[in-house]
């Protein structure tokens, strides 16, 4: 349920409505807007009687939200959410590009790749220190050492870093270093991890599960917002279909579908969708064309030596081409590639 306050409702009037909501054992989420304040209500297991609130001073209307998601919906917040990640703004009209290797392999590797993607125009650096691998015998990531490498390379390049928290055990450690904490596709419905991510104090990049519907993705994000963290960026990274010409199928239609329902930004990850380097550029074009808020791309300067996802890694040169294409394509859909802040130039 959503309570829309009258334009002239002052802080005390809003506070009185919040008190009334909380006195019923419900949670109130005031959402100040340019024109008026709205107050979202969650925690109601059944139907809440609108009459309870309609007659309170300052209340304009009470809207029943029929969808299972609430805080992530545009009914709760009509304007696009812009998430600030170490000074890089994701959401709104500017496109943002996250680039880097699948895994942090060594300081030298990260430094070389970070330098190249920065020169090519990347806004954020990625690299997994804790890796979700299908096989227990595959490279599992450098762990804490990987986080230290990321922190050092951020210091040297000025690029904010995005890295995955694989489980609750490492979440705090990851959140301490990361500018944005990634929740991977396989963990999209790890509800205890989502709740903790909602309290971690950092922006969260939530990747869509390989068999998750858009509703399930939004409900997973709802867990994070419900814990008080509204700095959530979604990511479409391909879903599992019968197609076997790519690793996954990039569900480009999910991007406008999410944007219609939700105020949260959504990126596309063409690398994990394609699973092969030669499809990363065309899928990036498609993602920009449907209106994604940005891209996350895996880049490695020695792809054949990559310790994970070698087949889908594009080279720094190919990445440079990709950035150029995104820059020229963006205006066609009313966007532009975000600039670099003075600190990172
Ligand atoms: C990744 O981004 O490194 C990753 C493992 O992606 P996903 O969770 O989408 O498979
Ligand atoms: Mn990967």
Tab-separated table of N, CA and C in Angstrom, residues 82-85 87-99 121-125 160 162 180 205 233 265-270 288 292-297 319 322-323 326 330 335-340 344:
chain	number	residue	atom	x	y	z
A	82	UNK	N	19.159	6.816	-9.075
A	82	UNK	CA	20.540	6.929	-9.532
A	82	UNK	C	21.427	6.482	-8.371
A	83	UNK	N	22.258	5.484	-8.626
A	83	UNK	CA	23.099	4.928	-7.560
A	83	UNK	C	24.531	5.449	-7.743
A	84	UNK	N	25.039	6.086	-6.698
A	84	UNK	CA	26.395	6.617	-6.750
A	84	UNK	C	27.378	5.547	-6.280
A	85	UNK	N	28.268	5.156	-7.173
A	85	UNK	CA	29.277	4.137	-6.823
A	85	UNK	C	30.646	4.797	-6.880
A	87	UNK	N	31.455	7.799	-6.754
A	87	UNK	CA	31.457	8.991	-7.607
A	87	UNK	C	30.943	8.734	-9.018
A	88	UNK	N	30.717	7.482	-9.380
A	88	UNK	CA	30.153	7.153	-10.699
A	88	UNK	C	28.653	6.943	-10.517
A	89	UNK	N	27.854	7.662	-11.306
A	89	UNK	CA	26.409	7.601	-11.124
A	89	UNK	C	25.773	6.630	-12.115
A	90	UNK	N	25.133	5.602	-11.563
A	90	UNK	CA	24.474	4.597	-12.418
A	90	UNK	C	22.967	4.813	-12.337
A	91	UNK	N	22.329	4.946	-13.523
A	91	UNK	CA	20.898	5.258	-13.594
A	91	UNK	C	20.773	6.583	-14.312
A	92	UNK	N	19.561	7.026	-14.581
A	92	UNK	CA	19.406	8.278	-15.316
A	92	UNK	C	19.773	8.085	-16.774
A	93	UNK	N	20.231	9.146	-17.431
A	93	UNK	CA	20.438	9.019	-18.878
A	93	UNK	C	21.842	8.545	-19.263
A	94	UNK	N	22.822	8.760	-18.391
A	94	UNK	CA	24.195	8.402	-18.767
A	94	UNK	C	24.459	6.902	-18.675
A	95	UNK	N	25.156	6.387	-19.676
A	95	UNK	CA	25.541	4.970	-19.681
A	95	UNK	C	26.866	4.779	-18.967
A	96	UNK	N	26.945	3.716	-18.197
A	96	UNK	CA	28.160	3.444	-17.434
A	96	UNK	C	28.718	2.082	-17.849
A	97	UNK	N	30.031	1.976	-17.927
A	97	UNK	CA	30.637	0.699	-18.306
A	97	UNK	C	31.558	0.180	-17.198
A	98	UNK	N	31.286	-1.052	-16.790
A	98	UNK	CA	32.131	-1.743	-15.809
A	98	UNK	C	32.970	-2.743	-16.610
A	99	UNK	N	34.274	-2.747	-16.402
A	99	UNK	CA	35.111	-3.675	-17.166
A	99	UNK	C	36.233	-4.224	-16.304
A	121	UNK	N	38.131	4.011	-21.473
A	121	UNK	CA	36.910	4.724	-21.087
A	121	UNK	C	36.013	4.014	-20.080
A	122	UNK	N	36.486	2.926	-19.453
A	122	UNK	CA	35.665	2.255	-18.427
A	122	UNK	C	35.491	3.182	-17.226
A	123	UNK	N	34.346	3.055	-16.577
A	123	UNK	CA	34.074	3.896	-15.410
A	123	UNK	C	34.356	3.171	-14.104
A	124	UNK	N	34.195	1.852	-14.120
A	124	UNK	CA	34.383	1.040	-12.913
A	124	UNK	C	35.173	-0.204	-13.283
A	125	UNK	N	35.896	-0.711	-12.275
A	125	UNK	CA	36.718	-1.911	-12.493
A	125	UNK	C	36.060	-3.104	-11.813
A	160	UNK	N	36.720	3.009	-9.189
A	160	UNK	CA	36.010	2.293	-8.121
A	160	UNK	C	35.840	0.823	-8.515
A	162	UNK	N	34.107	-3.175	-8.297
A	162	UNK	CA	32.931	-4.019	-8.098
A	162	UNK	C	33.431	-5.449	-7.940
A	180	UNK	N	31.112	-1.370	-4.803
A	180	UNK	CA	29.795	-1.972	-5.048
A	180	UNK	C	29.960	-3.482	-4.869
A	205	UNK	N	25.201	-4.756	-6.628
A	205	UNK	CA	24.908	-5.138	-8.010
A	205	UNK	C	24.277	-6.530	-7.958
A	233	UNK	N	21.577	-1.923	-8.050
A	233	UNK	CA	21.645	-1.912	-9.515
A	233	UNK	C	21.398	-3.346	-9.966
A	265	UNK	N	18.107	1.034	-11.634
A	265	UNK	CA	18.866	0.914	-12.886
A	265	UNK	C	19.107	-0.559	-13.238
A	266	UNK	N	19.243	-0.829	-14.522
A	266	UNK	CA	19.566	-2.200	-14.945
A	266	UNK	C	20.659	-2.183	-16.007
A	267	UNK	N	21.699	-2.959	-15.743
A	267	UNK	CA	22.813	-3.106	-16.677
A	267	UNK	C	22.649	-4.410	-17.442
A	268	UNK	N	23.444	-4.561	-18.511
A	268	UNK	CA	23.509	-5.841	-19.208
A	268	UNK	C	24.940	-6.358	-19.135
A	269	UNK	N	25.064	-7.653	-18.970
A	269	UNK	CA	26.370	-8.309	-18.965
A	269	UNK	C	26.401	-9.234	-20.192
A	270	UNK	N	26.930	-8.715	-21.316
A	270	UNK	CA	26.947	-9.516	-22.542
A	270	UNK	C	27.952	-10.660	-22.462
A	288	UNK	N	22.445	-1.748	-25.437
A	288	UNK	CA	22.351	-0.285	-25.462
A	288	UNK	C	21.094	0.125	-26.224
A	292	UNK	N	19.484	-0.227	-21.862
A	292	UNK	CA	20.191	-0.574	-20.622
A	292	UNK	C	20.898	0.664	-20.061
A	293	UNK	N	21.042	0.701	-18.747
A	293	UNK	CA	21.725	1.825	-18.108
A	293	UNK	C	23.242	1.695	-18.168
A	294	UNK	N	23.705	0.588	-18.717
A	294	UNK	CA	25.137	0.406	-18.828
A	294	UNK	C	25.471	-1.046	-19.086
A	295	UNK	N	26.774	-1.331	-19.110
A	295	UNK	CA	27.251	-2.673	-19.428
A	295	UNK	C	28.275	-3.133	-18.404
A	296	UNK	N	28.343	-4.443	-18.221
A	296	UNK	CA	29.473	-5.019	-17.482
A	296	UNK	C	30.138	-6.021	-18.417
A	297	UNK	N	31.417	-5.808	-18.693
A	297	UNK	CA	32.120	-6.582	-19.722
A	297	UNK	C	33.409	-7.182	-19.154
A	319	UNK	N	37.926	-4.049	-26.431
A	319	UNK	CA	37.127	-3.258	-25.494
A	319	UNK	C	37.091	-1.791	-25.927
A	322	UNK	N	34.617	-1.452	-28.526
A	322	UNK	CA	33.274	-1.551	-27.944
A	322	UNK	C	32.835	-0.214	-27.327
A	323	UNK	N	33.755	0.416	-26.610
A	323	UNK	CA	33.409	1.703	-25.979
A	323	UNK	C	33.067	2.733	-27.063
A	326	UNK	N	29.592	2.019	-28.329
A	326	UNK	CA	28.582	2.422	-27.337
A	326	UNK	C	28.431	3.945	-27.348
A	330	UNK	N	24.740	5.401	-28.250
A	330	UNK	CA	23.946	5.904	-27.124
A	330	UNK	C	22.973	7.027	-27.505
A	335	UNK	N	20.587	8.545	-24.923
A	335	UNK	CA	21.551	8.455	-23.816
A	335	UNK	C	22.903	8.965	-24.276
A	336	UNK	N	23.824	9.030	-23.351
A	336	UNK	CA	25.214	9.322	-23.736
A	336	UNK	C	26.117	8.562	-22.775
A	337	UNK	N	27.314	8.316	-23.266
A	337	UNK	CA	28.269	7.609	-22.415
A	337	UNK	C	28.718	8.576	-21.320
A	338	UNK	N	28.662	8.119	-20.068
A	338	UNK	CA	29.053	8.992	-18.952
A	338	UNK	C	30.489	9.445	-19.131
A	339	UNK	N	30.790	10.652	-18.695
A	339	UNK	CA	32.162	11.152	-18.756
A	339	UNK	C	32.943	10.622	-17.577
A	340	UNK	N	34.176	11.001	-17.503
A	340	UNK	CA	34.995	10.572	-16.357
A	340	UNK	C	35.166	11.760	-15.426
A	344	UNK	N	39.480	10.828	-11.982
A	344	UNK	CA	39.863	9.596	-12.676
A	344	UNK	C	40.390	9.831	-14.080
